[in-house]
Short mmCIF file of C-alpha atoms in Angstrom, two decimals:
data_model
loop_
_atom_site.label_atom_id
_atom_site.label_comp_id
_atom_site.label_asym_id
_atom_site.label_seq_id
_atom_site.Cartn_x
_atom_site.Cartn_y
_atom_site.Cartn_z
CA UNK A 88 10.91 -6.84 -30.53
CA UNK A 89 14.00 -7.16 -28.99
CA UNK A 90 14.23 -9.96 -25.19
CA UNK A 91 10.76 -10.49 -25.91
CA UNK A 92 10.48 -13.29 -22.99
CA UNK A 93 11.58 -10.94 -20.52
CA UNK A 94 9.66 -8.08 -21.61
CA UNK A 95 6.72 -10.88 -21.63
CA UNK A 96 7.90 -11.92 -18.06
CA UNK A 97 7.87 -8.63 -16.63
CA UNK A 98 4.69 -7.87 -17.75
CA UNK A 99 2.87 -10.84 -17.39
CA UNK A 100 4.43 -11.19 -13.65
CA UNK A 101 3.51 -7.48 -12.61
CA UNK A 102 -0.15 -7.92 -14.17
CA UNK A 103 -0.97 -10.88 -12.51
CA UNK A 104 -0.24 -10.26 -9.33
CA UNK A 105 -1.86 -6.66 -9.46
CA UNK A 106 -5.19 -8.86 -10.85
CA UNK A 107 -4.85 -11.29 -8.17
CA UNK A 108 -4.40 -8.49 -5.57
CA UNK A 109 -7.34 -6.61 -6.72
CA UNK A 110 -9.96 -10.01 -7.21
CA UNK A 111 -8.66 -11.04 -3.51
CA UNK A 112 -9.28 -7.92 -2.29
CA UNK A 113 -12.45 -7.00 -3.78
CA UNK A 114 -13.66 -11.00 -2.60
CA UNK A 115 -12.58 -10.00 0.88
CA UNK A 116 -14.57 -7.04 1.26
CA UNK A 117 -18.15 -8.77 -1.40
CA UNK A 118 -17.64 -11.32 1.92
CA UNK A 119 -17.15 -9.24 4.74
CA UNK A 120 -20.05 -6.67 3.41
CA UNK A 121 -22.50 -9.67 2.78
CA UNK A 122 -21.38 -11.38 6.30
CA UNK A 123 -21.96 -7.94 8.56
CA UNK A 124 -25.17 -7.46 6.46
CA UNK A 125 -26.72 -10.91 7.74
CA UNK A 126 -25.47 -10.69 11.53
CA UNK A 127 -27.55 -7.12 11.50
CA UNK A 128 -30.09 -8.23 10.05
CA UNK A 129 -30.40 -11.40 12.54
CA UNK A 130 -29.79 -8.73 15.43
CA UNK A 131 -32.62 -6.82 14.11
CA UNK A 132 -34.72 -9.92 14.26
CA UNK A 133 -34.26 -10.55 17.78
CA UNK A 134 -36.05 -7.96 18.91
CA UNK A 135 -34.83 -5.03 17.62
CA UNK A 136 -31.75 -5.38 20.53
CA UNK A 137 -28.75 -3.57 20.02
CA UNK A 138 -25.11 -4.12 21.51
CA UNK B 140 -23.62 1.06 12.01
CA UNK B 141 -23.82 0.49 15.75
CA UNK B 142 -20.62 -1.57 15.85
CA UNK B 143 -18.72 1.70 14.29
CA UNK B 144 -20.28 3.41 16.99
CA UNK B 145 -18.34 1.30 19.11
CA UNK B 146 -15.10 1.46 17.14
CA UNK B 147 -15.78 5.20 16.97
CA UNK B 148 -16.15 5.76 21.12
CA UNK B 149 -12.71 4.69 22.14
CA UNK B 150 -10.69 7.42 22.26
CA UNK B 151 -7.43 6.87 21.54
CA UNK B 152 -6.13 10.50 22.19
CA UNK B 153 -7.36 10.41 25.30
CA UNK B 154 -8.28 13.27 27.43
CA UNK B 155 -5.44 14.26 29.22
CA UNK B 156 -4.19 17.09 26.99
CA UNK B 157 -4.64 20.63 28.73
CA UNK B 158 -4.22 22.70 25.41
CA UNK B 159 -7.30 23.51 23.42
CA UNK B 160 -5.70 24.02 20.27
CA UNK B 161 -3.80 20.73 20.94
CA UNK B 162 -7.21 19.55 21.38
CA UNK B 163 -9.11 20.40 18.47
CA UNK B 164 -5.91 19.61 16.20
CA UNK B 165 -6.29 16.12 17.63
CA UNK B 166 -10.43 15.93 17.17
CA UNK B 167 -10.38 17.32 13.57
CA UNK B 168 -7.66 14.30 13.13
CA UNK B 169 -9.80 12.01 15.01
CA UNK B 170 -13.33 13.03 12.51
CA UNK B 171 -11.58 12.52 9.55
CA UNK B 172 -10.09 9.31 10.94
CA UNK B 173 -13.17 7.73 12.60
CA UNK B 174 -14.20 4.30 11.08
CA UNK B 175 -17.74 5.39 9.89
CA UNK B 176 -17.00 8.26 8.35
CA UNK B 177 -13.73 6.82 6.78
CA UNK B 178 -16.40 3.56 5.33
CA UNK B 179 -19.02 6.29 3.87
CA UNK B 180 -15.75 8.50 2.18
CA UNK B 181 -14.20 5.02 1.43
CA UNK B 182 -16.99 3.59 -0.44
CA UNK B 183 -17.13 7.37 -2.28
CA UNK B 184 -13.76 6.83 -3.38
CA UNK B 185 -13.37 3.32 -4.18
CA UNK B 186 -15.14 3.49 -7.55
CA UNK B 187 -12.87 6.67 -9.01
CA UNK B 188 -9.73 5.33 -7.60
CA UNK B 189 -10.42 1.73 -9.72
CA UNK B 190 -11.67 3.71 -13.08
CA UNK B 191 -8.31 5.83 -12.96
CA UNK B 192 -6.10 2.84 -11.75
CA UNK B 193 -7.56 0.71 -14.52
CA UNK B 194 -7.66 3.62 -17.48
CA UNK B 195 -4.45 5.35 -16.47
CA UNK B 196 -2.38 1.90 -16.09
CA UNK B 197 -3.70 0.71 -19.68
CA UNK B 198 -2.73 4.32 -20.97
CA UNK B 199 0.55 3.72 -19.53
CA UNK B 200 1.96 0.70 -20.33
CA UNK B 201 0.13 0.48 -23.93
CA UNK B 202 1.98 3.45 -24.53
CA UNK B 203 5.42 2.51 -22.88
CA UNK B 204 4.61 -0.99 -24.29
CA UNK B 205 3.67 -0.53 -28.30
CA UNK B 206 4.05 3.60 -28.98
CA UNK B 207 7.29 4.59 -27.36
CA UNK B 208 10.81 4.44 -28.68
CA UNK B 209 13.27 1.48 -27.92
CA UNK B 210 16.51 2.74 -26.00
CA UNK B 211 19.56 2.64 -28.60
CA UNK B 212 22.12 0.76 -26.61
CA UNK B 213 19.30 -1.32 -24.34
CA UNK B 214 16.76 -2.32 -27.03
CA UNK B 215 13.47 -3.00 -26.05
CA UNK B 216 14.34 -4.05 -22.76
CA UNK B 217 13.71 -0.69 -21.53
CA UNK B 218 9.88 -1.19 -21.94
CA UNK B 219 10.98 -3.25 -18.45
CA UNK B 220 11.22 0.15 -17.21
CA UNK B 221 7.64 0.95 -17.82
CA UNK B 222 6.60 -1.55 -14.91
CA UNK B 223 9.75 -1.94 -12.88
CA UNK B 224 10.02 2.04 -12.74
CA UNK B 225 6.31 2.56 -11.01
CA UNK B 226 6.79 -0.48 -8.50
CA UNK B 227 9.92 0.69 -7.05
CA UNK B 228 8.59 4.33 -6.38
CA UNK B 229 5.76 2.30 -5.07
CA UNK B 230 7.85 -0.05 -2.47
CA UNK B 231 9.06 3.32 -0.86
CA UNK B 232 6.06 5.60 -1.12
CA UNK B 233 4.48 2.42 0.81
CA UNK B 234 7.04 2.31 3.05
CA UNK B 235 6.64 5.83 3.61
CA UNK B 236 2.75 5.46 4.38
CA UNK B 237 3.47 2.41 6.52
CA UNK B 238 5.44 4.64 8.44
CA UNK B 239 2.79 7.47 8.71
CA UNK B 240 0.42 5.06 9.74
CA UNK B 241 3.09 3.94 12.52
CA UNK B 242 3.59 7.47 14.03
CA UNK B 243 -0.37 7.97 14.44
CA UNK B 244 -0.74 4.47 16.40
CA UNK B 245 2.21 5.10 18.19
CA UNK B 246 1.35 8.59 19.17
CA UNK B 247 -2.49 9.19 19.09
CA UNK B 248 -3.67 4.76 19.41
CA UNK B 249 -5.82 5.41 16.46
CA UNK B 250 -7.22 1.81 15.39
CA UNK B 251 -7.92 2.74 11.72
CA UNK B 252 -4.45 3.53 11.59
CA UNK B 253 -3.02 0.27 12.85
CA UNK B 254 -5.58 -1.35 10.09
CA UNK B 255 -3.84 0.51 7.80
CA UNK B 256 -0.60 -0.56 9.08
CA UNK B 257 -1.77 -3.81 8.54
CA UNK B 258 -3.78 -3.93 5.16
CA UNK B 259 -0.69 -1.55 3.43
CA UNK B 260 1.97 -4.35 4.69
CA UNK B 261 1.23 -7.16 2.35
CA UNK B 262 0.37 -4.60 -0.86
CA UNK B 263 3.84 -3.11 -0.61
CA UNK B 264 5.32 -6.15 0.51
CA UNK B 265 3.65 -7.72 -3.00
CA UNK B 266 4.91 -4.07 -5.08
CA UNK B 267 8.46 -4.78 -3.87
CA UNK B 268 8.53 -8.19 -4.91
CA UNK B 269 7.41 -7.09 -8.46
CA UNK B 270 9.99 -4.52 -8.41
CA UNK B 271 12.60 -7.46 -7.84
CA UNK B 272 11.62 -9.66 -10.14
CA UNK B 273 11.32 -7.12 -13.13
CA UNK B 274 14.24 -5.49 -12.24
CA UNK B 275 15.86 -8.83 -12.05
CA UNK B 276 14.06 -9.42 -15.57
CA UNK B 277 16.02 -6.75 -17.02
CA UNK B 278 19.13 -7.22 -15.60
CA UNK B 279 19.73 -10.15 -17.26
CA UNK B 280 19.68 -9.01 -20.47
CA UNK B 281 21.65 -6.10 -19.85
CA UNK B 282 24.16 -7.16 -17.02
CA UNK B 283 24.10 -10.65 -18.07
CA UNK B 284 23.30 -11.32 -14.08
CA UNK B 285 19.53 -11.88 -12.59
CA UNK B 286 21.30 -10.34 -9.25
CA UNK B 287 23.90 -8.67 -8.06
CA UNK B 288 24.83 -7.43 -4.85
CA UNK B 289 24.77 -3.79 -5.81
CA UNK B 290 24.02 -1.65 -2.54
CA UNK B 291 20.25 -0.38 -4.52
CA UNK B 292 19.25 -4.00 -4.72
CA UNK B 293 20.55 -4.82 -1.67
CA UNK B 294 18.38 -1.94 0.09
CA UNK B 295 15.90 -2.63 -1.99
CA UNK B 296 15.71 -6.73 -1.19
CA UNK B 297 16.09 -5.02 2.68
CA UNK B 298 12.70 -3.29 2.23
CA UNK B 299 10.89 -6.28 1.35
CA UNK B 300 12.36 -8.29 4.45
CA UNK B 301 11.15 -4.88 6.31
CA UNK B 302 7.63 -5.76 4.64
CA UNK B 303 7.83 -9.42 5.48
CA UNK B 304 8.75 -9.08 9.08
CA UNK B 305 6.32 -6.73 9.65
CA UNK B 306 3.58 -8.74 8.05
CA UNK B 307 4.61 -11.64 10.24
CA UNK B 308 5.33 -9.15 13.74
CA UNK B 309 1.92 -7.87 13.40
CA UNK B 310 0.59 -11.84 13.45
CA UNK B 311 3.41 -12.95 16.33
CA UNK B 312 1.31 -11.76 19.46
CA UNK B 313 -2.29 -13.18 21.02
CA UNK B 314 -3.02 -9.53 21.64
CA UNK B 315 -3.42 -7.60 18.22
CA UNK B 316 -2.47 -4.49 19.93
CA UNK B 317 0.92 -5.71 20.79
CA UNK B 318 1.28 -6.97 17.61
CA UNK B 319 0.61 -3.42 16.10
CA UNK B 320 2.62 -1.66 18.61
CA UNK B 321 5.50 -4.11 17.54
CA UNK B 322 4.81 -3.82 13.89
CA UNK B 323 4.96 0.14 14.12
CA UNK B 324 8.20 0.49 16.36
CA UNK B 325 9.82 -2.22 13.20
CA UNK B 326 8.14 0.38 10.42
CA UNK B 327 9.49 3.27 12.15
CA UNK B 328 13.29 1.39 12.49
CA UNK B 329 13.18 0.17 9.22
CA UNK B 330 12.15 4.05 7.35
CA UNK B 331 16.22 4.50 7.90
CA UNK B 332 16.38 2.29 4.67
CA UNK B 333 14.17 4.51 2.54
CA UNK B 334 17.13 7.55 2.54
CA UNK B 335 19.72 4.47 1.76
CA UNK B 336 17.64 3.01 -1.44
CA UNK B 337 17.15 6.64 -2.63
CA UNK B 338 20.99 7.56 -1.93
CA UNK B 339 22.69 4.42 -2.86
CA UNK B 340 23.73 4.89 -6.53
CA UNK B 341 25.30 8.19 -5.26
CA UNK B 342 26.89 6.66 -1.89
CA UNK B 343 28.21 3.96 -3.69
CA UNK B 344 29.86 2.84 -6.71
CA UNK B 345 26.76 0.63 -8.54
CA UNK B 346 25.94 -1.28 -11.10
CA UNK B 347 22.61 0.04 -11.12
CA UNK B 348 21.95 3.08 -12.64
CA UNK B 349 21.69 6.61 -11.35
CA UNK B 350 17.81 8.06 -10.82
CA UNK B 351 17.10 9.47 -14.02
CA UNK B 352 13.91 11.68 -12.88
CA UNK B 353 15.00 13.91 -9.48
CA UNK B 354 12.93 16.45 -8.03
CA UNK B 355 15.90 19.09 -8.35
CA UNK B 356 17.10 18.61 -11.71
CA UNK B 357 15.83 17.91 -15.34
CA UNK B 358 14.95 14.62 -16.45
CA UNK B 359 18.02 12.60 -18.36
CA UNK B 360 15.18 10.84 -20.64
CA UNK B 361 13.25 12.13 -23.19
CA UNK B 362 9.92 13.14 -22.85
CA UNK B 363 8.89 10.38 -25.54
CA UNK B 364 9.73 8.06 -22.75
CA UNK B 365 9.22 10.39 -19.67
CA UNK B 366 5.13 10.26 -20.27
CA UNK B 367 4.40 6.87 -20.93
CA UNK B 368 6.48 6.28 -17.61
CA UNK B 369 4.86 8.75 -15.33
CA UNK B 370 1.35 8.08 -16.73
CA UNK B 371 1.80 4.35 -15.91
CA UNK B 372 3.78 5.40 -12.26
CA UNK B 373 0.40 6.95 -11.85
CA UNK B 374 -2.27 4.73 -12.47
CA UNK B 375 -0.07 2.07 -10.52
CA UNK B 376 -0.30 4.53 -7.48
CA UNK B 377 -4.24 4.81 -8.30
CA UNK B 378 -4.03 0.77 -8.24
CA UNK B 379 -2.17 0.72 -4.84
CA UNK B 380 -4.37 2.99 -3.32
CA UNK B 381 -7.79 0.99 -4.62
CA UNK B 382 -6.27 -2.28 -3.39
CA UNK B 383 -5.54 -1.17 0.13
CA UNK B 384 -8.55 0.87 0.32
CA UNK B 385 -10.50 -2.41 -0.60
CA UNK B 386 -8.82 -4.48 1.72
CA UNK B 387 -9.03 -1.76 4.44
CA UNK B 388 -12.56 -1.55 4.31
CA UNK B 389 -12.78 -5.53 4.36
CA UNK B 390 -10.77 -5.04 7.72
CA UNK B 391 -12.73 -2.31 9.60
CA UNK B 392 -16.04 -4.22 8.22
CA UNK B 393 -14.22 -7.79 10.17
CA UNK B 394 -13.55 -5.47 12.85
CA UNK B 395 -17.53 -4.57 13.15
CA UNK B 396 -18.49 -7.84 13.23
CA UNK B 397 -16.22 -9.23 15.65
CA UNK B 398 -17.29 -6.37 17.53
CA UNK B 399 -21.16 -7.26 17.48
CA UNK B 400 -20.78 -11.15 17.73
CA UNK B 401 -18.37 -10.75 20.87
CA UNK B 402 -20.94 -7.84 22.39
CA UNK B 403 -23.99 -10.35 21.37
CA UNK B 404 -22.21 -13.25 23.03
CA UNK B 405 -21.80 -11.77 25.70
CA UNK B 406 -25.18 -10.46 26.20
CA UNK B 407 -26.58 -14.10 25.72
CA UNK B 408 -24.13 -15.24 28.70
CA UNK B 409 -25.35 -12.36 31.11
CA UNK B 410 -21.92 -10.97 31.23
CA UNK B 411 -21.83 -6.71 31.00
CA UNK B 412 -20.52 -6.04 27.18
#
């Protein structure tokens, strides 16, 4: 194959980042989901008292 | 799903309108724009818009990568194309979307659509820079030059300051909602680039080439080439949309629970919430 290392560049450059994208975003929401589940929960603890 | 109750009772069209029609035009954008509702079709979504991203992607670029023919006069460096090709359609179709997003916060104050605003930002701001670098990638080989200041990769280098700038506008204020009214006035500016990018190899004398693929005419590649390339341009648009729906459900779920700890705060102080 013919400019191999930038073929390889190009590739490697466009697939990382789209894998880094979709881990960070896919982390953000895991930790959001998981963070809004235990402040519920602790406001349906206390009582059952809703904002 | 109290604190989307919350989000979901401002009402950013307000009242005021007199027509009916006007009205109901506004509420049927307003139900399928609400933050529950857009969470429950969201989290319907999210898992076909990954499987095709992921399936049609590979497809794609195995194809463009290992099964389709070298160019005769570029080599293999047109299998650049295969990934360089989807990203810039990508930095303007983002553009585009950061813009629609802009006219509904402008016009009807709808929070989910400043969120969008603000989630779609950094993805096409991150889909421009790989259209850069892999166009700079193959521009090398071919022009013997990583750059040149040829009026499509000037626009296009112009679009990702647009991106940057309105990443950093939105973060520039104490208030978010100045922030996202300044961040949608800059998106709406900056769409006069889009018609520039798209025109520029026809305005101009360039080094780049012109679009091979137009909506008017016939394609000036062959098909062994065309399908590998609009297979991949789609699973990358299936990939754009998964990331930003991801991170735009992260945002509205943040939103939530700054909503409840703020209300809950203020309940334990004795202040009204």
């Amino acid at each position: 194959m013919t400019h191999l290392p930038y073929i390889a560049g190009a590739y490697g450059l466009t697939l990382g980042l789209a894998a880094w994208l979709s881990m960070a975003a896919m982390l953000r929401l895991s930790r959001a989901r998981s963070r809004l589940r235990a402040v519920e929960q602790r406001g349906g603890r206390m009582g059952g008292r809703r904002p | 799903m109290d604190a989307i109750r919350t989000l979901d009772a401002t009402d950013p069209a307000g009242s005021s309108g007199p027509d009916r029609s006007q009205r109901r035009r506004v509420g049927l954008l307003h139900r399928f724009a609400n933050p529950g509702r857009f969470l429950r079709l969201a989290a319907r979504l999210q898992p076909w818009t990954n499987a095709l991203a992921l399936v049609l992607t590979g497809w794609g670029l195995i194809w463009g990568l290992f099964f389709a023919p070298a160019d005769w006069q570029q080599g293999d460096a047109v299998r650049i194309m295969y990934v360089h090709v989807p990203a810039a359609w990508l930095a303007s179709a983002g553009y585009v979307a950061l813009a629609v997003c802009s006219v509904l916060s402008l016009v009807w104050r709808h929070p989910l659509a400043d969120l969008a605003a603000a989630e779609i930002g950094p993805v096409g701001a991150a889909v421009t820079a790989v259209c850069l670098a892999s166009g700079s990638l193959w521009g090398k080989p071919m022009w013997g030059a990583w750059w040149v200041w040829d009026a499509r990769l000037t626009s296009v280098l112009v679009l990702f300051f647009l991106y940057v700038g309105h990443i950093a506008l939105l973060r520039a204020f104490d208030e978010p909602q100045r922030g996202y009214r300044a961040g949608a006035i800059l998106a709406l500016v900056g769409a006069i680039d889009l018609p520039i990018i798209k025109f520029s190899v026809q305005w101009w004398n360039t080094l780049h080439q012109p679009d091979s693929i137009t909506l008017t005419g016939a394609p000036t590649m062959s098909t062994s080439m065309l399908w590998p390339l609009l297979i991949s341009a789609l699973g990358f648009s299936f990939g754009f949309a998964a990331i930003v729906l991801a991170r735009l459900r992260a945002a509205v779920m943040e939103q939530r629970l700054r909503v409840l700890l703020l209300s809950r705060g203020n309940a334990a102080a004795g202040a009204p919430s």
